[in-house]
Amino acid sequence: MKLPLAWIFALVLPNAWAGIAPAPSQATELSVHAPPALLQKLVIEPVSEAHFTETLRLPGRVALDEHRVARIGPSISGRVTEIKAFIGQSVRQGDTLALINSTELGAAQAAYLKAKTQVGLQRLAVQRARRLFEEGIISQATLHEREGALAEAEVELRAGDDQLEVMGMSPAAIRRLADTGHIDSMTPVTATLTGTVLERQISVGQIAQPADDLFTVADLSQVWVVAEAPEQDAHRVEPGRYAEVEIPALLQQRITGRLIYVADTVNPVTRTVTVRMAVENAQHRIKPEMLANMVIRRSSEPGLVIPAQAVVRVDDRDHVFVQTGGDHFELRPVALGVEQDGRRRVVEGLSYGQRIVVDGAFHLNNERIRKELE
């Protein structure tokens, strides 16, 4: 009897494939024996523990110290008649930067002189009323009326004095006005701090208002360096600590300053935190808006460190060769921090005292690859 062809395949093929096992997967070989010649060239040291200095480098720029900047305007409306300071000029506190002719000031001075005259007249009236009261000619109520009028006149005089000070007149100038009675409608715009004139928004003949910023004066003996720290690094920046500044325009000269401000909020657009440091600038060599790098160093807790040259990159991961005995080594994956001063901090994969290849790891890895290819 002939069997159908389909039955023959059903009976024969399972038995034919039964003795054939699947090929095992080839695992990566992670160990190697070093030949005697290579072993003599290897430098093997134990994993050690040390303080590791964390360095945070932030790009930034030089800015004005806002506590040392004055934006100066007139204290009263008027027409500019003379300019005495220009951009780049050094000025001292109290120096006259410009002169303004103000009719309002003239009217206020006239009102002050009038109030002063009224005080003098009321004082004479009170003196006369007191004599008449003592002689029984007038009543006490009339005397009190004269004294009340004197008090009102004195209030008007004090108000006029205060108004003149607000308008920019010094106490000495007000006393001179009271003594001479000479009205002077010219008022100076004076520097409120010692520094350098950075901006001038004024010209002769211009009508100036109290809200106008006519001059910007800054003390450049101290400046700020402002940088943006990524939010994940913000915890490494502490106000009050000292840091370094590298300024490319000054040939990478390193300057020390103090961190004075770390923002309490994160910029939602850049995901950064503003950091600010104060830097002494007595020679005015550091210019506002120069590019700078803020370098913040901080010593961390003791941890395991290995030489950077001990690291071998395999399959885009960091590895080191651990000595497991004599000439036998094992290629072990590790998690490491960034390189600093030729060392890398061990995050995971090694323990204290393990002996690793710190010099010659590259040649040992070549030996491992050669053995795999044989």
mmCIF file of C-alpha atoms in Angstrom:
data_model
loop_
_atom_site.group_PDB
_atom_site.id
_atom_site.type_symbol
_atom_site.label_atom_id
_atom_site.label_comp_id
_atom_site.label_asym_id
_atom_site.label_seq_id
_atom_site.Cartn_x
_atom_site.Cartn_y
_atom_site.Cartn_z
ATOM 1 C CA MET A 1 0.000 0.000 0.000
ATOM 2 C CA LYS A 2 1.314 3.399 -0.977
ATOM 3 C CA LEU A 3 1.207 6.095 1.662
ATOM 4 C CA PRO A 4 0.294 9.630 0.683
ATOM 5 C CA LEU A 5 3.276 11.972 0.353
ATOM 6 C CA ALA A 6 1.971 14.240 3.105
ATOM 7 C CA TRP A 7 1.900 11.282 5.539
ATOM 8 C CA ILE A 8 5.518 10.388 4.718
ATOM 9 C CA PHE A 9 6.697 13.962 5.574
ATOM 10 C CA ALA A 10 4.646 13.933 8.763
ATOM 11 C CA LEU A 11 6.314 10.709 9.939
ATOM 12 C CA VAL A 12 9.884 11.319 8.793
ATOM 13 C CA LEU A 13 10.626 15.063 9.338
ATOM 14 C CA PRO A 14 10.085 15.206 13.115
ATOM 15 C CA ASN A 15 12.582 12.356 13.609
ATOM 16 C CA ALA A 16 15.027 13.976 11.206
ATOM 17 C CA TRP A 17 15.129 17.270 13.178
ATOM 18 C CA ALA A 18 15.010 15.707 16.621
ATOM 19 C CA GLY A 19 18.772 15.273 16.913
ATOM 20 C CA ILE A 20 19.640 18.816 15.828
ATOM 21 C CA ALA A 21 19.897 21.276 18.757
ATOM 22 C CA PRO A 22 19.813 25.073 18.289
ATOM 23 C CA ALA A 23 23.220 26.770 18.271
ATOM 24 C CA PRO A 24 23.999 28.487 21.578
ATOM 25 C CA SER A 25 24.238 32.300 21.579
ATOM 26 C CA GLN A 26 27.758 33.620 21.616
ATOM 27 C CA ALA A 27 28.269 35.595 24.857
ATOM 28 C CA THR A 28 30.847 38.346 24.932
ATOM 29 C CA GLU A 29 34.067 37.213 26.573
ATOM 30 C CA LEU A 30 34.866 39.621 29.492
ATOM 31 C CA SER A 31 37.987 37.962 30.874
ATOM 32 C CA VAL A 32 41.536 37.718 29.588
ATOM 33 C CA HIS A 33 44.880 36.181 30.547
ATOM 34 C CA ALA A 34 47.806 38.565 30.128
ATOM 35 C CA PRO A 35 50.938 37.061 28.531
ATOM 36 C CA PRO A 36 54.104 37.399 30.682
ATOM 37 C CA ALA A 37 55.562 40.105 28.436
ATOM 38 C CA LEU A 38 52.380 42.194 28.657
ATOM 39 C CA LEU A 39 51.924 41.521 32.383
ATOM 40 C CA GLN A 40 55.294 43.148 33.111
ATOM 41 C CA LYS A 41 54.157 46.352 31.404
ATOM 42 C CA LEU A 42 50.888 46.681 33.298
ATOM 43 C CA VAL A 43 50.597 49.012 36.271
ATOM 44 C CA ILE A 44 48.112 47.632 38.789
ATOM 45 C CA GLU A 45 46.886 49.636 41.777
ATOM 46 C CA PRO A 46 44.052 49.294 44.292
ATOM 47 C CA VAL A 47 40.952 51.460 44.059
ATOM 48 C CA SER A 48 41.504 54.312 46.522
ATOM 49 C CA GLU A 49 39.360 56.826 48.352
ATOM 50 C CA ALA A 50 39.870 60.591 48.175
ATOM 51 C CA HIS A 51 38.124 63.943 48.313
ATOM 52 C CA PHE A 52 36.908 64.820 44.850
ATOM 53 C CA THR A 53 36.525 68.475 43.872
ATOM 54 C CA GLU A 54 33.381 69.108 41.857
ATOM 55 C CA THR A 55 33.764 71.841 39.257
ATOM 56 C CA LEU A 56 30.797 73.671 37.761
ATOM 57 C CA ARG A 57 31.572 75.925 34.781
ATOM 58 C CA LEU A 58 28.847 78.394 33.804
ATOM 59 C CA PRO A 59 28.957 80.781 30.822
ATOM 60 C CA GLY A 60 28.013 84.328 31.764
ATOM 61 C CA ARG A 61 28.707 88.015 31.268
ATOM 62 C CA VAL A 62 29.918 91.034 33.198
ATOM 63 C CA ALA A 63 27.186 93.390 34.415
ATOM 64 C CA LEU A 64 26.965 96.591 36.406
ATOM 65 C CA ASP A 65 26.608 96.325 40.163
ATOM 66 C CA GLU A 66 23.064 97.659 40.445
ATOM 67 C CA HIS A 67 23.787 98.820 43.989
ATOM 68 C CA ARG A 68 26.428 101.169 42.554
ATOM 69 C CA VAL A 69 24.415 102.714 39.719
ATOM 70 C CA ALA A 70 22.577 106.043 39.852
ATOM 71 C CA ARG A 71 20.165 107.292 37.235
ATOM 72 C CA ILE A 72 20.092 111.029 37.811
ATOM 73 C CA GLY A 73 17.407 113.488 36.755
ATOM 74 C CA PRO A 74 16.245 116.972 37.726
ATOM 75 C CA SER A 75 14.255 117.551 40.879
ATOM 76 C CA ILE A 76 12.086 120.150 39.112
ATOM 77 C CA SER A 77 10.923 120.998 35.608
ATOM 78 C CA GLY A 78 12.977 123.507 33.652
ATOM 79 C CA ARG A 79 15.055 124.308 30.571
ATOM 80 C CA VAL A 80 18.626 123.001 30.319
ATOM 81 C CA THR A 81 21.050 125.930 30.035
ATOM 82 C CA GLU A 82 24.454 124.270 30.524
ATOM 83 C CA ILE A 83 25.977 120.777 30.505
ATOM 84 C CA LYS A 84 29.073 120.136 32.623
ATOM 85 C CA ALA A 85 29.553 116.336 32.365
ATOM 86 C CA PHE A 86 29.960 114.001 29.406
ATOM 87 C CA ILE A 87 30.135 110.245 28.767
ATOM 88 C CA GLY A 88 33.283 108.666 30.179
ATOM 89 C CA GLN A 89 33.956 111.511 32.593
ATOM 90 C CA SER A 90 34.750 110.677 36.212
ATOM 91 C CA VAL A 91 32.643 112.608 38.707
ATOM 92 C CA ARG A 92 32.438 112.815 42.458
ATOM 93 C CA GLN A 93 29.337 112.878 44.615
ATOM 94 C CA GLY A 94 27.951 116.419 44.696
ATOM 95 C CA ASP A 95 29.542 117.536 41.410
ATOM 96 C CA THR A 96 27.313 119.608 39.123
ATOM 97 C CA LEU A 97 26.418 117.712 35.957
ATOM 98 C CA ALA A 98 24.102 120.311 34.376
ATOM 99 C CA LEU A 99 22.257 123.563 35.107
ATOM 100 C CA ILE A 100 18.515 124.065 34.649
ATOM 101 C CA ASN A 101 16.536 127.313 34.634
ATOM 102 C CA SER A 102 13.200 126.735 36.366
ATOM 103 C CA THR A 103 10.400 129.269 36.718
ATOM 104 C CA GLU A 104 8.798 126.938 39.281
ATOM 105 C CA LEU A 105 11.874 127.301 41.469
ATOM 106 C CA GLY A 106 11.711 131.079 41.196
ATOM 107 C CA ALA A 107 8.042 131.062 42.220
ATOM 108 C CA ALA A 108 8.796 128.756 45.173
ATOM 109 C CA GLN A 109 11.606 131.043 46.333
ATOM 110 C CA ALA A 110 9.286 134.073 46.128
ATOM 111 C CA ALA A 111 6.675 132.187 48.186
ATOM 112 C CA TYR A 112 9.354 131.310 50.735
ATOM 113 C CA LEU A 113 10.451 134.947 51.083
ATOM 114 C CA LYS A 114 6.819 136.022 51.422
ATOM 115 C CA ALA A 115 6.259 133.436 54.189
ATOM 116 C CA LYS A 116 9.427 134.646 55.923
ATOM 117 C CA THR A 117 8.157 138.216 55.813
ATOM 118 C CA GLN A 118 4.807 137.141 57.228
ATOM 119 C CA VAL A 119 6.536 135.372 60.120
ATOM 120 C CA GLY A 120 8.431 138.561 60.923
ATOM 121 C CA LEU A 121 5.235 140.646 60.875
ATOM 122 C CA GLN A 122 3.306 138.163 63.010
ATOM 123 C CA ARG A 123 6.102 138.044 65.593
ATOM 124 C CA LEU A 124 5.947 141.849 65.944
ATOM 125 C CA ALA A 125 2.156 141.629 66.269
ATOM 126 C CA VAL A 126 2.452 139.017 69.038
ATOM 127 C CA GLN A 127 5.036 141.097 70.927
ATOM 128 C CA ARG A 128 2.744 144.164 70.747
ATOM 129 C CA ALA A 129 -0.305 142.117 71.801
ATOM 130 C CA ARG A 130 1.507 140.776 74.862
ATOM 131 C CA ARG A 131 2.355 144.306 76.027
ATOM 132 C CA LEU A 132 -1.226 145.430 75.513
ATOM 133 C CA PHE A 133 -2.514 142.367 77.379
ATOM 134 C CA GLU A 134 -0.220 143.084 80.315
ATOM 135 C CA GLU A 135 -1.579 146.654 80.403
ATOM 136 C CA GLY A 136 -5.132 145.311 80.325
ATOM 137 C CA ILE A 137 -5.952 146.916 77.005
ATOM 138 C CA ILE A 138 -6.796 143.718 75.108
ATOM 139 C CA SER A 139 -8.252 140.410 76.223
ATOM 140 C CA GLN A 140 -6.475 137.084 76.492
ATOM 141 C CA ALA A 141 -8.553 135.792 73.575
ATOM 142 C CA THR A 142 -7.128 138.520 71.337
ATOM 143 C CA LEU A 143 -3.590 137.567 72.419
ATOM 144 C CA HIS A 144 -4.242 133.915 71.607
ATOM 145 C CA GLU A 145 -5.543 134.985 68.184
ATOM 146 C CA ARG A 146 -2.289 136.830 67.446
ATOM 147 C CA GLU A 147 -0.222 133.816 68.638
ATOM 148 C CA GLY A 148 -2.277 131.475 66.410
ATOM 149 C CA ALA A 149 -1.620 133.668 63.377
ATOM 150 C CA LEU A 150 2.142 133.511 64.154
ATOM 151 C CA ALA A 151 2.010 129.721 64.391
ATOM 152 C CA GLU A 152 0.285 129.512 60.987
ATOM 153 C CA ALA A 153 2.901 131.769 59.416
ATOM 154 C CA GLU A 154 5.727 129.631 60.860
ATOM 155 C CA VAL A 155 4.091 126.495 59.429
ATOM 156 C CA GLU A 156 3.965 128.155 55.994
ATOM 157 C CA LEU A 157 7.653 129.065 56.305
ATOM 158 C CA ARG A 158 8.670 125.510 57.214
ATOM 159 C CA ALA A 159 6.610 124.140 54.324
ATOM 160 C CA GLY A 160 8.338 126.552 51.953
ATOM 161 C CA ASP A 161 11.729 125.469 53.301
ATOM 162 C CA ASP A 162 10.869 121.803 52.721
ATOM 163 C CA GLN A 163 9.622 122.518 49.210
ATOM 164 C CA LEU A 164 12.865 124.261 48.279
ATOM 165 C CA GLU A 165 14.871 121.267 49.529
ATOM 166 C CA VAL A 166 12.734 118.935 47.424
ATOM 167 C CA MET A 167 13.418 121.164 44.437
ATOM 168 C CA GLY A 168 17.140 120.647 44.930
ATOM 169 C CA MET A 169 18.253 123.624 46.987
ATOM 170 C CA SER A 170 20.791 122.865 49.681
ATOM 171 C CA PRO A 171 20.312 124.125 53.266
ATOM 172 C CA ALA A 172 23.168 126.578 52.684
ATOM 173 C CA ALA A 173 21.478 127.953 49.563
ATOM 174 C CA ILE A 174 18.187 128.351 51.435
ATOM 175 C CA ARG A 175 19.928 130.281 54.238
ATOM 176 C CA ARG A 176 21.589 132.476 51.637
ATOM 177 C CA LEU A 177 18.191 133.151 50.060
ATOM 178 C CA ALA A 178 16.756 134.077 53.456
ATOM 179 C CA ASP A 179 19.669 136.405 54.239
ATOM 180 C CA THR A 180 19.945 138.159 50.860
ATOM 181 C CA GLY A 181 16.403 137.888 49.486
ATOM 182 C CA HIS A 182 17.919 137.280 46.034
ATOM 183 C CA ILE A 183 15.881 134.907 43.848
ATOM 184 C CA ASP A 184 17.899 132.534 41.671
ATOM 185 C CA SER A 185 15.897 130.265 39.372
ATOM 186 C CA MET A 186 18.971 128.238 38.293
ATOM 187 C CA THR A 187 19.123 124.753 39.820
ATOM 188 C CA PRO A 188 21.948 122.210 39.426
ATOM 189 C CA VAL A 189 21.656 118.529 38.541
ATOM 190 C CA THR A 190 24.225 116.957 40.854
ATOM 191 C CA ALA A 191 25.902 113.541 40.987
ATOM 192 C CA THR A 192 24.519 111.377 43.763
ATOM 193 C CA LEU A 193 27.552 109.039 43.839
ATOM 194 C CA THR A 194 31.190 108.953 42.794
ATOM 195 C CA GLY A 195 31.770 107.113 39.543
ATOM 196 C CA THR A 196 31.862 107.298 35.758
ATOM 197 C CA VAL A 197 29.239 108.845 33.490
ATOM 198 C CA LEU A 198 27.963 105.980 31.311
ATOM 199 C CA GLU A 199 24.951 107.626 29.665
ATOM 200 C CA ARG A 200 23.825 111.179 28.922
ATOM 201 C CA GLN A 201 20.300 111.884 27.687
ATOM 202 C CA ILE A 202 20.373 115.663 27.702
ATOM 203 C CA SER A 203 21.080 118.634 25.412
ATOM 204 C CA VAL A 204 21.112 122.401 25.855
ATOM 205 C CA GLY A 205 17.660 123.938 25.446
ATOM 206 C CA GLN A 206 15.857 120.727 26.319
ATOM 207 C CA ILE A 207 12.887 120.887 28.689
ATOM 208 C CA ALA A 208 13.666 118.422 31.488
ATOM 209 C CA GLN A 209 11.101 116.810 33.767
ATOM 210 C CA PRO A 210 11.616 115.154 37.187
ATOM 211 C CA ALA A 211 10.795 111.765 35.626
ATOM 212 C CA ASP A 212 13.629 112.060 33.074
ATOM 213 C CA ASP A 213 16.911 110.140 33.508
ATOM 214 C CA LEU A 214 19.420 112.671 32.240
ATOM 215 C CA PHE A 215 22.613 110.914 33.370
ATOM 216 C CA THR A 216 23.623 107.395 34.367
ATOM 217 C CA VAL A 217 26.606 107.273 36.714
ATOM 218 C CA ALA A 218 28.136 103.979 37.872
ATOM 219 C CA ASP A 219 30.858 103.064 40.332
ATOM 220 C CA LEU A 220 32.892 100.501 38.375
ATOM 221 C CA SER A 221 35.250 99.628 41.230
ATOM 222 C CA GLN A 222 33.067 96.541 41.721
ATOM 223 C CA VAL A 223 31.063 94.710 39.065
ATOM 224 C CA TRP A 224 28.840 91.657 38.870
ATOM 225 C CA VAL A 225 29.263 88.469 36.862
ATOM 226 C CA VAL A 226 25.874 86.983 36.016
ATOM 227 C CA ALA A 227 25.414 83.397 34.811
ATOM 228 C CA GLU A 228 22.633 80.849 34.392
ATOM 229 C CA ALA A 229 22.983 77.490 36.167
ATOM 230 C CA PRO A 230 20.989 74.480 34.889
ATOM 231 C CA GLU A 231 18.291 73.646 37.399
ATOM 232 C CA GLN A 232 19.827 70.232 38.157
ATOM 233 C CA ASP A 233 23.087 71.961 39.190
ATOM 234 C CA ALA A 234 21.550 74.821 41.175
ATOM 235 C CA HIS A 235 21.959 72.950 44.480
ATOM 236 C CA ARG A 236 25.728 73.068 43.984
ATOM 237 C CA VAL A 237 25.774 76.883 44.108
ATOM 238 C CA GLU A 238 25.730 78.446 47.581
ATOM 239 C CA PRO A 239 25.660 82.211 48.295
ATOM 240 C CA GLY A 240 28.609 83.450 50.319
ATOM 241 C CA ARG A 241 31.118 81.028 48.811
ATOM 242 C CA TYR A 242 34.035 82.186 46.674
ATOM 243 C CA ALA A 243 34.374 81.266 43.007
ATOM 244 C CA GLU A 244 36.564 82.108 40.033
ATOM 245 C CA VAL A 245 35.893 84.051 36.858
ATOM 246 C CA GLU A 246 37.639 83.447 33.547
ATOM 247 C CA ILE A 247 37.413 86.369 31.116
ATOM 248 C CA PRO A 248 38.561 85.567 27.553
ATOM 249 C CA ALA A 249 39.149 89.251 26.763
ATOM 250 C CA LEU A 250 41.713 89.373 29.579
ATOM 251 C CA LEU A 251 43.607 86.334 28.256
ATOM 252 C CA GLN A 252 41.665 83.929 30.474
ATOM 253 C CA GLN A 253 42.964 85.662 33.601
ATOM 254 C CA ARG A 254 41.314 84.086 36.633
ATOM 255 C CA ILE A 255 39.756 86.484 39.103
ATOM 256 C CA THR A 256 38.264 85.536 42.448
ATOM 257 C CA GLY A 257 34.886 86.812 43.577
ATOM 258 C CA ARG A 258 32.101 86.014 46.031
ATOM 259 C CA LEU A 259 28.737 84.518 45.139
ATOM 260 C CA ILE A 260 26.113 86.968 46.370
ATOM 261 C CA TYR A 261 22.856 85.752 44.855
ATOM 262 C CA VAL A 262 21.144 82.573 43.718
ATOM 263 C CA ALA A 263 17.616 83.024 42.390
ATOM 264 C CA ASP A 264 14.777 81.396 44.299
ATOM 265 C CA THR A 265 12.905 80.514 41.102
ATOM 266 C CA VAL A 266 13.652 78.655 37.870
ATOM 267 C CA ASN A 267 13.273 80.382 34.519
ATOM 268 C CA PRO A 268 10.470 78.339 32.911
ATOM 269 C CA VAL A 269 11.796 78.975 29.394
ATOM 270 C CA THR A 270 15.494 78.163 29.831
ATOM 271 C CA ARG A 271 15.125 75.868 32.898
ATOM 272 C CA THR A 272 18.000 77.722 34.554
ATOM 273 C CA VAL A 273 18.626 79.591 37.800
ATOM 274 C CA THR A 274 20.291 83.004 37.814
ATOM 275 C CA VAL A 275 23.582 83.171 39.725
ATOM 276 C CA ARG A 276 25.383 86.404 40.531
ATOM 277 C CA MET A 277 28.815 87.115 41.983
ATOM 278 C CA ALA A 278 30.621 90.327 42.971
ATOM 279 C CA VAL A 279 34.115 90.992 41.630
ATOM 280 C CA GLU A 280 36.514 93.766 42.639
ATOM 281 C CA ASN A 281 37.528 95.996 39.711
ATOM 282 C CA ALA A 282 39.711 98.748 41.143
ATOM 283 C CA GLN A 283 41.684 99.160 37.884
ATOM 284 C CA HIS A 284 38.532 99.185 35.711
ATOM 285 C CA ARG A 285 39.997 96.456 33.497
ATOM 286 C CA ILE A 286 36.793 94.433 33.598
ATOM 287 C CA LYS A 287 34.231 96.055 31.318
ATOM 288 C CA PRO A 288 30.465 95.592 31.566
ATOM 289 C CA GLU A 289 29.067 93.166 28.962
ATOM 290 C CA MET A 290 32.365 91.257 28.613
ATOM 291 C CA LEU A 291 31.890 87.511 28.200
ATOM 292 C CA ALA A 292 32.988 85.455 31.191
ATOM 293 C CA ASN A 293 32.988 81.938 32.596
ATOM 294 C CA MET A 294 32.015 81.423 36.217
ATOM 295 C CA VAL A 295 33.956 78.506 37.716
ATOM 296 C CA ILE A 296 32.549 77.116 40.967
ATOM 297 C CA ARG A 297 34.542 74.464 42.813
ATOM 298 C CA ARG A 298 33.258 72.462 45.760
ATOM 299 C CA SER A 299 34.891 69.633 47.696
ATOM 300 C CA SER A 300 32.568 66.676 48.067
ATOM 301 C CA GLU A 301 32.511 63.879 50.618
ATOM 302 C CA PRO A 302 35.292 61.264 50.336
ATOM 303 C CA GLY A 303 34.614 58.719 47.599
ATOM 304 C CA LEU A 304 36.231 56.126 45.391
ATOM 305 C CA VAL A 305 38.364 57.518 42.565
ATOM 306 C CA ILE A 306 40.381 55.911 39.773
ATOM 307 C CA PRO A 307 42.822 57.333 37.209
ATOM 308 C CA ALA A 308 41.115 58.389 33.998
ATOM 309 C CA GLN A 309 43.634 56.369 31.946
ATOM 310 C CA ALA A 310 42.356 53.148 33.548
ATOM 311 C CA VAL A 311 39.031 53.480 31.701
ATOM 312 C CA VAL A 312 38.334 51.497 28.520
ATOM 313 C CA ARG A 313 35.341 52.287 26.301
ATOM 314 C CA VAL A 314 33.517 49.168 25.102
ATOM 315 C CA ASP A 315 30.081 49.268 23.468
ATOM 316 C CA ASP A 316 29.725 52.941 24.435
ATOM 317 C CA ARG A 317 30.198 52.153 28.116
ATOM 318 C CA ASP A 318 33.033 52.701 30.576
ATOM 319 C CA HIS A 319 34.929 49.595 31.714
ATOM 320 C CA VAL A 320 38.026 48.812 33.772
ATOM 321 C CA PHE A 321 40.157 45.694 34.046
ATOM 322 C CA VAL A 322 39.938 44.169 37.530
ATOM 323 C CA GLN A 323 42.687 41.724 38.532
ATOM 324 C CA THR A 324 41.051 38.516 39.714
ATOM 325 C CA GLY A 325 44.281 36.633 40.326
ATOM 326 C CA GLY A 326 47.817 36.532 38.938
ATOM 327 C CA ASP A 327 47.655 37.115 35.212
ATOM 328 C CA HIS A 328 43.881 36.872 35.035
ATOM 329 C CA PHE A 329 41.801 40.019 34.513
ATOM 330 C CA GLU A 330 38.117 40.735 34.112
ATOM 331 C CA LEU A 331 36.678 43.569 32.045
ATOM 332 C CA ARG A 332 34.011 45.099 34.285
ATOM 333 C CA PRO A 333 31.475 47.817 33.396
ATOM 334 C CA VAL A 334 31.456 50.810 35.737
ATOM 335 C CA ALA A 335 29.521 54.037 36.215
ATOM 336 C CA LEU A 336 31.820 57.036 36.586
ATOM 337 C CA GLY A 337 31.631 60.774 37.033
ATOM 338 C CA VAL A 338 33.216 63.340 34.724
ATOM 339 C CA GLU A 339 36.987 63.604 34.527
ATOM 340 C CA GLN A 340 38.663 66.160 36.781
ATOM 341 C CA ASP A 341 42.393 66.583 37.208
ATOM 342 C CA GLY A 342 43.052 63.219 35.559
ATOM 343 C CA ARG A 343 40.732 61.302 37.895
ATOM 344 C CA ARG A 344 37.161 60.023 37.757
ATOM 345 C CA ARG A 345 34.816 59.397 40.617
ATOM 346 C CA VAL A 346 33.375 55.894 40.915
ATOM 347 C CA VAL A 347 29.603 55.889 41.085
ATOM 348 C CA GLU A 348 29.014 52.145 40.703
ATOM 349 C CA GLY A 349 30.817 48.928 39.797
ATOM 350 C CA LEU A 350 33.925 48.908 42.025
ATOM 351 C CA SER A 351 34.697 48.609 45.715
ATOM 352 C CA TYR A 352 37.506 49.912 47.886
ATOM 353 C CA GLY A 353 40.800 48.025 47.544
ATOM 354 C CA GLN A 354 40.027 46.163 44.339
ATOM 355 C CA ARG A 355 43.134 45.995 42.160
ATOM 356 C CA ILE A 356 42.683 47.422 38.679
ATOM 357 C CA VAL A 357 44.908 48.123 35.684
ATOM 358 C CA VAL A 358 45.706 51.840 35.774
ATOM 359 C CA ASP A 359 48.278 51.847 32.980
ATOM 360 C CA GLY A 360 48.278 49.519 29.979
ATOM 361 C CA ALA A 361 44.525 48.881 29.907
ATOM 362 C CA PHE A 362 44.425 49.730 26.207
ATOM 363 C CA HIS A 363 46.968 47.027 25.351
ATOM 364 C CA LEU A 364 45.230 44.514 27.590
ATOM 365 C CA ASN A 365 41.947 45.216 25.830
ATOM 366 C CA ASN A 366 43.640 44.615 22.468
ATOM 367 C CA GLU A 367 44.823 41.247 23.804
ATOM 368 C CA ARG A 368 41.237 40.430 24.819
ATOM 369 C CA ILE A 369 39.931 41.314 21.367
ATOM 370 C CA ARG A 370 42.670 39.253 19.690
ATOM 371 C CA LYS A 371 41.738 36.207 21.765
ATOM 372 C CA GLU A 372 38.085 36.592 20.787
ATOM 373 C CA LEU A 373 38.977 36.657 17.098
ATOM 374 C CA GLU A 374 41.032 33.455 17.234
#
